[in-house]
């Protein structure tokens, strides 16, 4: 599929914002949705909306088949061994909180260590802070090198035999760096720790094979990979999930309920209490079909070219600071930057007037912002539907921003 054919599948892109054609450069926050996903959601609500795993009526059976069919699509997408290892959640945040609250609370004690990095998103920091407080475990940070990458020497010196959990993002939502999670998992395992991977920014953009990475848990969100909001995935190795307690209790996750005791359903359903996110999961299944049709390898290649082009073009803007490694080989498809003394919210506002959507703020990574010595930054993030023309418009917009605020230069 060529880029123009891909763009035609995303109806939202075909509009004007503030009188200018929309240039959507905020896919790291949430991606746009192709017609296949929109129509799948529409069909579910129009034709077979029903609860799952309950009755035997025809619509209920159809909904259950579609919901469980989506689980199999996710299993295949990440190459998990079994559907029992694929839990539907509300998103990356819920998935990481589940691991911390269930596995963490049960397996950590005073003197144990949890290891993360300075570049983590808040949703891969705060759940660990909370469980560390509850259990007396210590939270430790792998430092970053000057260009924002992680060195395996630092990983080796931070992880010790006291480390029980290592949790690292595969792709940074700010620096764009791709972390060597497979190698980090090996070091974690050599020290007797488990490895958690935050795949929020990697699952949409690159092939993930959980067996090859040998991670113990993987968390990601549907809405960043062409799927609906409100659906995400927690992958976990079966032998670990089997020993873990659910964090939500109620309907559908139980086997027997007595007056004072209850038992749980088998995996993965013991972690899916209540009416699950049926439409979301079915929509995620359609998103996965779409990504497979385009091909993850083609997406990686396309974004890699865009990132290299963006780095080259954006570097020519006077007064720009680009964060993270400047070597495109070390990066995924996003560029975080600041424009001299102009506040990133002002940058984003001027760009918005040109129809260009970028994100400004701390990107839910305040410790990293402090490390970068920036209170906030602006970020342009790319996906399979972006073009070099989008980047040209961004660069033109940045030049305009600079002219607009010329008194500060
Ligand atoms: N982890 C990473 C690396 C992320 O980038 C995000 C969201 C999350 C976890 C949380 O995902 P959620 O779906 O549970 O919210 N990142 C961003 C972002 O960069 N801009 O908006 C959301």
Short mmCIF file of C-alpha atoms and ligand atoms in Angstrom, two decimals:
data_model
loop_
_atom_site.label_atom_id
_atom_site.label_comp_id
_atom_site.label_asym_id
_atom_site.label_seq_id
_atom_site.Cartn_x
_atom_site.Cartn_y
_atom_site.Cartn_z
CA UNK A 1 0.00 0.00 0.00
CA UNK A 2 1.44 3.38 -0.89
CA UNK A 3 1.24 6.32 1.47
CA UNK A 4 -1.62 8.04 -0.36
CA UNK A 5 -3.69 4.83 -0.23
CA UNK A 6 -2.92 4.56 3.50
CA UNK A 7 -3.94 8.17 4.13
CA UNK A 8 -7.28 7.62 2.37
CA UNK A 9 -8.09 4.97 5.01
CA UNK A 10 -7.92 7.61 7.78
CA UNK A 11 -10.96 9.85 7.23
CA UNK A 12 -9.97 12.28 10.00
CA UNK A 13 -6.86 13.36 8.09
CA UNK A 14 -8.96 14.80 5.29
CA UNK A 15 -9.99 18.04 6.96
CA UNK A 16 -8.94 21.61 7.53
CA UNK A 17 -8.05 22.91 10.97
CA UNK A 18 -7.96 26.67 11.38
CA UNK A 19 -8.35 26.99 7.62
CA UNK A 20 -5.29 24.83 6.86
CA UNK A 21 -5.06 21.14 5.92
CA UNK A 22 -4.58 19.12 9.10
CA UNK A 23 -1.04 17.93 9.78
CA UNK A 24 -1.36 15.43 12.62
CA UNK A 25 1.96 14.99 14.43
CA UNK A 26 0.73 13.71 17.79
CA UNK A 27 0.44 9.96 17.29
CA UNK A 28 2.55 9.20 20.36
CA UNK A 29 -0.32 10.64 22.42
CA UNK A 30 -2.91 8.75 20.40
CA UNK A 31 -2.98 7.49 16.84
CA UNK A 32 -5.74 8.06 14.32
CA UNK A 33 -8.06 5.22 13.35
CA UNK A 34 -8.49 3.65 9.91
CA UNK A 35 -11.97 2.98 8.45
CA UNK A 36 -11.51 -0.74 9.14
CA UNK A 37 -11.48 -0.05 12.89
CA UNK A 38 -14.28 2.53 12.80
CA UNK A 39 -16.49 0.19 10.76
CA UNK A 40 -15.73 -2.77 13.04
CA UNK A 41 -16.91 -0.76 16.07
CA UNK A 42 -19.96 0.43 14.14
CA UNK A 43 -20.83 -3.14 13.10
CA UNK A 44 -20.50 -4.43 16.66
CA UNK A 45 -22.90 -1.82 18.03
CA UNK A 46 -25.32 -2.03 15.10
CA UNK A 47 -25.38 -5.77 14.57
CA UNK A 48 -24.32 -7.87 17.58
CA UNK A 49 -23.87 -5.73 20.69
CA UNK A 50 -24.17 -8.17 23.60
CA UNK A 51 -22.33 -9.11 26.73
CA UNK A 52 -19.76 -11.90 26.49
CA UNK A 53 -19.21 -15.24 28.28
CA UNK A 54 -22.75 -15.19 29.65
CA UNK A 55 -25.77 -16.43 27.81
CA UNK A 56 -26.18 -18.80 24.96
CA UNK A 57 -28.16 -16.47 22.71
CA UNK A 58 -26.92 -15.87 19.20
CA UNK A 59 -25.74 -12.28 19.61
CA UNK A 60 -23.94 -13.15 22.85
CA UNK A 61 -22.16 -16.03 21.14
CA UNK A 62 -21.17 -13.79 18.25
CA UNK A 63 -19.83 -11.12 20.61
CA UNK A 64 -17.92 -13.74 22.64
CA UNK A 65 -16.39 -15.21 19.48
CA UNK A 66 -15.30 -11.77 18.29
CA UNK A 67 -13.91 -10.81 21.72
CA UNK A 68 -11.96 -14.05 22.11
CA UNK A 69 -10.97 -13.90 18.43
CA UNK A 70 -9.35 -10.53 19.16
CA UNK A 71 -7.38 -12.13 22.00
CA UNK A 72 -5.98 -14.69 19.57
CA UNK A 73 -5.01 -11.85 17.19
CA UNK A 74 -3.11 -10.15 20.03
CA UNK A 75 -1.45 -13.46 20.97
CA UNK A 76 -0.18 -13.90 17.44
CA UNK A 77 0.82 -10.22 17.14
CA UNK A 78 3.24 -10.49 20.07
CA UNK A 79 3.96 -14.22 19.62
CA UNK A 80 2.76 -15.23 23.09
CA UNK A 81 2.66 -18.97 23.65
CA UNK A 82 -0.98 -19.06 24.74
CA UNK A 83 -4.11 -16.91 24.91
CA UNK A 84 -3.95 -17.49 28.66
CA UNK A 85 -1.05 -15.05 28.68
CA UNK A 86 -3.05 -12.23 27.06
CA UNK A 87 -5.15 -10.10 29.43
CA UNK A 88 -7.30 -7.25 28.18
CA UNK A 89 -6.95 -4.12 30.31
CA UNK A 90 -7.83 -0.46 29.97
CA UNK A 91 -4.36 0.38 28.66
CA UNK A 92 -0.66 0.48 29.49
CA UNK A 93 -1.31 2.34 32.74
CA UNK A 94 -3.70 -0.31 34.04
CA UNK A 95 -1.42 -3.12 32.86
CA UNK A 96 1.61 -1.73 34.72
CA UNK A 97 -0.45 -0.99 37.82
CA UNK A 98 -1.71 -4.58 37.77
CA UNK A 99 1.82 -5.99 37.74
CA UNK A 100 2.93 -3.66 40.54
CA UNK A 101 -0.16 -4.20 42.71
CA UNK A 102 -0.36 -7.95 42.21
CA UNK A 103 3.11 -9.37 41.46
CA UNK A 104 4.96 -6.53 43.20
CA UNK A 105 2.95 -6.53 46.41
CA UNK A 106 3.24 -10.31 46.74
CA UNK A 107 6.91 -10.68 45.90
CA UNK A 108 8.68 -7.64 47.34
CA UNK A 109 10.00 -7.16 50.85
CA UNK A 110 12.39 -4.83 52.64
CA UNK A 111 15.84 -4.92 51.10
CA UNK A 112 14.54 -5.86 47.63
CA UNK A 113 15.06 -3.52 44.70
CA UNK A 114 12.92 -2.37 41.80
CA UNK A 115 14.97 -0.99 38.91
CA UNK A 116 13.64 1.47 36.32
CA UNK A 117 15.24 4.29 34.27
CA UNK A 118 15.20 8.09 34.33
CA UNK A 119 13.31 8.20 31.06
CA UNK A 120 10.18 6.31 32.18
CA UNK A 121 6.64 7.59 31.71
CA UNK A 122 4.84 8.35 34.99
CA UNK A 123 2.79 5.18 34.56
CA UNK A 124 6.02 3.17 34.83
CA UNK A 125 7.26 5.16 37.84
CA UNK A 126 4.39 5.80 40.21
CA UNK A 127 3.04 2.22 40.51
CA UNK A 128 6.58 1.19 41.57
CA UNK A 129 6.91 4.10 44.02
CA UNK A 130 3.63 3.03 45.59
CA UNK A 131 4.50 -0.65 45.90
CA UNK A 132 7.98 0.26 47.19
CA UNK A 133 6.34 2.30 49.97
CA UNK A 134 3.99 -0.53 50.84
CA UNK A 135 6.62 -3.26 50.91
CA UNK A 136 9.78 -1.44 52.01
CA UNK A 137 11.51 -2.25 48.72
CA UNK A 138 13.89 0.32 47.24
CA UNK A 139 13.33 2.01 43.87
CA UNK A 140 16.54 2.46 41.84
CA UNK A 141 17.20 4.26 38.57
CA UNK A 142 19.46 3.26 35.70
CA UNK A 143 21.19 6.53 34.71
CA UNK A 144 21.18 7.93 31.18
CA UNK A 145 24.19 8.78 29.05
CA UNK A 146 24.64 12.31 27.72
CA UNK A 147 22.65 11.60 24.54
CA UNK A 148 19.77 10.04 26.50
CA UNK A 149 20.60 6.41 25.71
CA UNK A 150 21.18 3.64 28.26
CA UNK A 151 24.49 1.79 28.49
CA UNK A 152 24.48 -1.89 29.34
CA UNK A 153 27.39 -1.25 31.73
CA UNK A 154 25.09 1.02 33.73
CA UNK A 155 22.36 -1.63 33.57
CA UNK A 156 24.83 -4.22 34.93
CA UNK A 157 25.98 -1.96 37.75
CA UNK A 158 22.43 -0.95 38.80
CA UNK A 159 20.83 -4.41 38.82
CA UNK A 160 22.04 -6.57 41.72
CA UNK A 161 21.06 -9.95 43.19
CA UNK A 162 18.68 -7.95 45.44
CA UNK A 163 16.78 -6.71 42.39
CA UNK A 164 13.43 -8.44 42.04
CA UNK A 165 11.78 -6.37 39.29
CA UNK A 166 13.23 -4.45 36.34
CA UNK A 167 10.77 -2.32 34.36
CA UNK A 168 11.86 -0.40 31.27
CA UNK A 169 10.15 1.28 28.32
CA UNK A 170 11.10 -0.17 24.94
CA UNK A 171 10.78 3.18 23.15
CA UNK A 172 10.88 6.55 24.93
CA UNK A 173 7.91 8.84 24.30
CA UNK A 174 10.22 11.84 24.72
CA UNK A 175 13.72 10.93 23.57
CA UNK A 176 12.59 8.53 20.87
CA UNK A 177 15.38 6.14 21.88
CA UNK A 178 14.94 2.42 21.42
CA UNK A 179 16.12 0.62 24.55
CA UNK A 180 17.88 -2.77 24.42
CA UNK A 181 15.14 -4.51 26.43
CA UNK A 182 16.18 -8.00 25.30
CA UNK A 183 19.68 -7.50 26.69
CA UNK A 184 18.31 -5.86 29.84
CA UNK A 185 15.95 -8.83 30.34
CA UNK A 186 18.95 -11.17 30.17
CA UNK A 187 20.80 -9.19 32.85
CA UNK A 188 17.64 -9.06 35.00
CA UNK A 189 17.24 -12.84 34.74
CA UNK A 190 20.92 -13.49 35.54
CA UNK A 191 20.25 -11.65 38.80
CA UNK A 192 17.02 -13.52 39.53
CA UNK A 193 14.74 -10.55 38.71
CA UNK A 194 11.76 -10.43 36.39
CA UNK A 195 11.60 -8.09 33.38
CA UNK A 196 8.64 -5.83 32.66
CA UNK A 197 8.52 -4.01 29.32
CA UNK A 198 6.45 -0.87 28.76
CA UNK A 199 5.57 -1.32 25.10
CA UNK A 200 3.23 1.69 24.79
CA UNK A 201 5.47 3.36 22.19
CA UNK A 202 6.93 0.23 20.62
CA UNK A 203 3.97 -2.10 19.99
CA UNK A 204 2.40 0.32 17.46
CA UNK A 205 5.62 0.73 15.53
CA UNK A 206 7.75 -2.43 15.53
CA UNK A 207 7.45 -6.20 15.61
CA UNK A 208 7.45 -7.48 19.18
CA UNK A 209 8.14 -11.12 19.94
CA UNK A 210 7.71 -11.71 23.67
CA UNK A 211 9.38 -15.11 23.46
CA UNK A 212 12.42 -13.67 21.73
CA UNK A 213 12.61 -10.71 24.16
CA UNK A 214 12.06 -13.18 26.99
CA UNK A 215 10.24 -10.49 28.97
CA UNK A 216 8.04 -11.62 31.84
CA UNK A 217 5.42 -8.92 31.34
CA UNK A 218 4.61 -6.55 28.48
CA UNK A 219 2.14 -3.66 28.64
CA UNK A 220 0.66 -1.69 25.73
CA UNK A 221 -2.34 0.41 24.68
CA UNK A 222 -4.70 -0.10 21.75
CA UNK A 223 -5.33 3.60 21.12
CA UNK A 224 -1.71 4.27 20.10
CA UNK A 225 -1.78 1.50 17.47
CA UNK A 226 -4.83 2.47 15.39
CA UNK A 227 -7.25 0.87 17.87
CA UNK A 228 -9.94 2.42 20.08
CA UNK A 229 -9.33 4.15 23.39
CA UNK A 230 -10.01 2.25 26.60
CA UNK A 231 -8.40 -1.04 25.57
CA UNK A 232 -4.92 -2.31 26.30
CA UNK A 233 -3.03 -5.49 26.91
CA UNK A 234 -1.08 -7.07 29.70
CA UNK A 235 1.01 -10.00 28.52
CA UNK A 236 2.51 -12.13 31.26
CA UNK A 237 4.26 -15.48 31.38
CA UNK A 238 1.72 -18.10 32.37
CA UNK A 239 3.66 -19.51 35.33
CA UNK A 240 3.81 -16.00 36.87
CA UNK A 241 0.20 -15.03 36.13
CA UNK A 242 -1.01 -18.33 37.58
CA UNK A 243 0.49 -17.50 40.96
CA UNK A 244 -0.78 -13.90 40.97
CA UNK A 245 -3.91 -12.63 42.69
CA UNK A 246 -6.38 -10.55 40.68
CA UNK A 247 -6.59 -6.86 41.59
CA UNK A 248 -10.25 -6.44 40.67
CA UNK A 249 -12.94 -8.69 42.03
CA UNK A 250 -16.51 -9.14 40.87
CA UNK A 251 -18.53 -10.70 38.10
CA UNK A 252 -17.10 -13.07 35.51
CA UNK A 253 -13.68 -13.52 37.12
CA UNK A 254 -14.89 -16.12 39.61
CA UNK A 255 -15.28 -19.87 39.64
CA UNK A 256 -17.25 -20.38 42.88
CA UNK A 257 -18.47 -17.76 45.34
CA UNK A 258 -19.22 -18.92 48.86
CA UNK A 259 -20.35 -16.64 51.67
CA UNK A 260 -16.84 -15.95 52.95
CA UNK A 261 -14.51 -17.33 50.27
CA UNK A 262 -14.35 -17.40 46.51
CA UNK A 263 -12.20 -19.03 43.85
CA UNK A 264 -11.09 -17.59 40.54
CA UNK A 265 -11.60 -18.54 36.95
CA UNK A 266 -8.63 -19.82 34.99
CA UNK A 267 -6.33 -17.49 33.05
CA UNK A 268 -6.76 -15.00 31.52
CA UNK A 269 -10.30 -14.34 32.78
CA UNK A 270 -9.43 -14.14 36.47
CA UNK A 271 -7.87 -10.76 35.64
CA UNK A 272 -10.90 -9.48 33.72
CA UNK A 273 -13.50 -8.80 36.41
CA UNK A 274 -16.80 -7.23 35.32
CA UNK A 275 -18.10 -6.66 31.82
CA UNK A 276 -14.94 -6.44 29.76
CA UNK A 277 -14.06 -3.83 27.15
CA UNK A 278 -15.83 -5.76 24.43
CA UNK A 279 -16.03 -3.18 21.64
CA UNK A 280 -12.50 -2.02 22.46
CA UNK A 281 -11.02 -5.49 22.18
CA UNK A 282 -12.85 -6.23 18.92
CA UNK A 283 -11.67 -2.86 17.58
CA UNK A 284 -8.11 -3.65 18.63
CA UNK A 285 -8.39 -6.92 16.71
CA UNK A 286 -9.33 -4.93 13.59
CA UNK A 287 -6.39 -2.57 14.20
CA UNK A 288 -4.02 -5.54 14.39
CA UNK A 289 -5.42 -6.93 11.11
CA UNK A 290 -4.80 -3.52 9.56
CA UNK A 291 -1.23 -3.23 10.88
CA UNK A 292 -0.48 -6.75 9.65
CA UNK A 293 -1.88 -5.89 6.23
CA UNK A 294 0.38 -2.85 5.94
CA UNK A 295 3.25 -4.81 7.51
CA UNK A 296 5.15 -3.82 10.64
CA UNK A 297 8.41 -3.95 8.68
CA UNK A 298 7.07 -1.38 6.21
CA UNK A 299 5.89 0.81 9.10
CA UNK A 300 9.32 0.67 10.78
CA UNK A 301 11.05 1.56 7.52
CA UNK A 302 8.65 4.42 6.76
CA UNK A 303 8.96 5.96 10.23
CA UNK A 304 12.71 5.52 10.25
CA UNK A 305 12.95 7.52 7.00
CA UNK A 306 10.61 10.18 8.42
CA UNK A 307 12.63 10.46 11.64
CA UNK A 308 15.89 10.85 9.71
CA UNK A 309 14.29 13.45 7.42
CA UNK A 310 12.80 15.32 10.38
CA UNK A 311 16.09 15.36 12.29
CA UNK A 312 17.88 16.73 9.25
CA UNK A 313 15.29 19.39 8.38
CA UNK A 314 14.47 20.46 11.93
CA UNK A 315 18.17 20.87 12.76
CA UNK A 316 18.30 23.69 10.20
CA UNK A 317 15.88 25.84 12.24
CA UNK A 318 17.86 28.49 14.08
CA UNK A 319 17.65 28.28 17.86
CA UNK A 320 16.21 24.75 17.98
CA UNK A 321 17.30 22.21 20.61
CA UNK A 322 16.54 18.61 19.72
CA UNK A 323 16.54 16.15 22.62
CA UNK A 324 17.79 12.58 22.47
CA UNK A 325 20.38 11.02 20.18
CA UNK A 326 20.92 12.74 16.85
CA UNK A 327 21.84 9.47 15.18
CA UNK A 328 18.61 8.36 13.43
CA UNK A 329 19.69 4.71 13.77
CA UNK A 330 19.12 4.96 17.53
CA UNK A 331 15.64 6.47 17.25
CA UNK A 332 12.00 5.78 16.60
CA UNK A 333 9.61 8.17 14.83
CA UNK A 334 9.35 11.18 17.07
CA UNK A 335 11.32 14.36 17.70
CA UNK A 336 11.14 16.33 20.93
CA UNK A 337 12.46 19.86 20.83
CA UNK A 338 12.49 23.39 22.16
CA UNK A 339 12.74 26.58 20.16
CA UNK A 340 15.07 29.02 21.87
CA UNK A 341 13.24 30.74 24.74
CA UNK A 342 9.76 30.32 23.27
CA UNK A 343 7.57 28.32 25.65
CA UNK A 344 6.58 25.00 24.04
CA UNK A 345 2.90 25.82 24.61
CA UNK A 346 3.38 28.95 22.52
CA UNK A 347 5.15 26.86 19.85
CA UNK A 348 2.21 24.43 19.82
CA UNK A 349 -0.30 27.31 19.68
CA UNK A 350 1.32 28.97 16.68
CA UNK A 351 1.62 25.59 14.94
CA UNK A 352 -2.04 24.86 15.68
CA UNK A 353 -2.99 28.07 13.89
CA UNK A 354 -1.23 26.52 10.88
CA UNK A 355 -3.26 23.31 11.24
CA UNK A 356 -0.30 21.42 12.73
CA UNK A 357 -0.96 19.29 15.85
CA UNK A 358 2.04 18.68 18.13
CA UNK A 359 2.13 17.99 21.84
CA UNK A 360 3.65 20.41 24.36
CA UNK A 361 4.27 19.82 28.04
CA UNK A 362 6.18 17.41 30.24
CA UNK A 363 4.86 14.33 28.39
CA UNK A 364 4.18 12.55 31.70
CA UNK A 365 7.92 12.27 32.26
CA UNK A 366 8.78 14.89 34.88
CA UNK A 367 11.97 13.16 36.16
CA UNK A 368 13.22 13.07 32.56
CA UNK A 369 12.33 16.75 32.06
CA UNK A 370 14.47 17.60 35.10
CA UNK A 371 17.28 15.48 33.69
CA UNK A 372 16.96 17.40 30.39
CA UNK A 373 16.89 20.67 32.38
CA UNK A 374 13.70 21.64 30.57
CA UNK A 375 10.42 22.40 32.31
CA UNK A 376 8.57 21.39 29.18
CA UNK A 377 9.21 20.53 25.54
CA UNK A 378 7.34 20.29 22.24
CA UNK A 379 7.08 16.97 20.42
CA UNK A 380 6.28 15.95 16.86
CA UNK A 381 5.50 12.25 16.53
CA UNK A 382 4.96 10.29 13.34
CA UNK A 383 3.03 7.27 12.23
CA UNK A 384 2.38 5.31 9.06
CA UNK A 385 0.14 8.05 7.60
CA UNK A 386 2.66 10.92 7.90
CA UNK A 387 4.66 12.22 4.96
CA UNK A 388 7.80 14.23 4.33
CA UNK A 389 5.45 17.04 3.30
CA UNK A 390 4.03 17.03 6.87
CA UNK A 391 7.57 17.58 8.15
CA UNK A 392 8.20 20.36 5.62
CA UNK A 393 5.06 22.09 6.91
CA UNK A 394 6.24 21.62 10.50
CA UNK A 395 9.59 23.21 9.66
CA UNK A 396 7.83 26.11 7.89
CA UNK A 397 5.63 26.47 10.98
CA UNK A 398 8.67 26.54 13.24
CA UNK A 399 10.28 29.26 11.14
CA UNK A 400 7.01 31.25 11.39
CA UNK A 401 6.96 30.70 15.17
CA UNK A 402 10.48 32.02 15.39
CA UNK A 403 9.54 35.12 13.36
CA UNK A 404 6.45 35.66 15.50
CA UNK A 405 8.51 35.64 18.68
CA UNK A 406 11.48 37.34 17.05
CA UNK A 407 11.98 39.67 20.01
CA UNK A 408 13.25 36.81 22.17
CA UNK A 409 15.94 35.78 19.68
N1 LIG B 1 4.11 4.41 28.70
C1 LIG B 1 4.57 5.18 27.70
C2 LIG B 1 5.96 5.00 27.21
C3 LIG B 1 3.71 6.13 27.12
O1 LIG B 1 4.17 6.89 26.13
C4 LIG B 1 2.40 6.26 27.60
C5 LIG B 1 1.47 7.32 27.08
C6 LIG B 1 1.96 5.42 28.62
C7 LIG B 1 2.86 4.51 29.16
C8 LIG B 1 0.58 5.45 29.17
O2 LIG B 1 -0.31 4.96 28.21
P1 LIG B 1 -1.89 5.00 28.47
O3 LIG B 1 -2.46 4.54 27.18
O4 LIG B 1 -2.16 4.09 29.60
O5 LIG B 1 -2.22 6.43 28.78
N2 LIG B 1 2.12 8.41 26.49
C9 LIG B 1 1.57 9.57 26.11
C10 LIG B 1 2.31 10.56 25.49
O6 LIG B 1 3.49 10.48 25.22
N3 LIG B 1 1.51 11.60 25.21
O7 LIG B 1 0.28 11.31 25.66
C11 LIG B 1 0.31 10.04 26.22
#
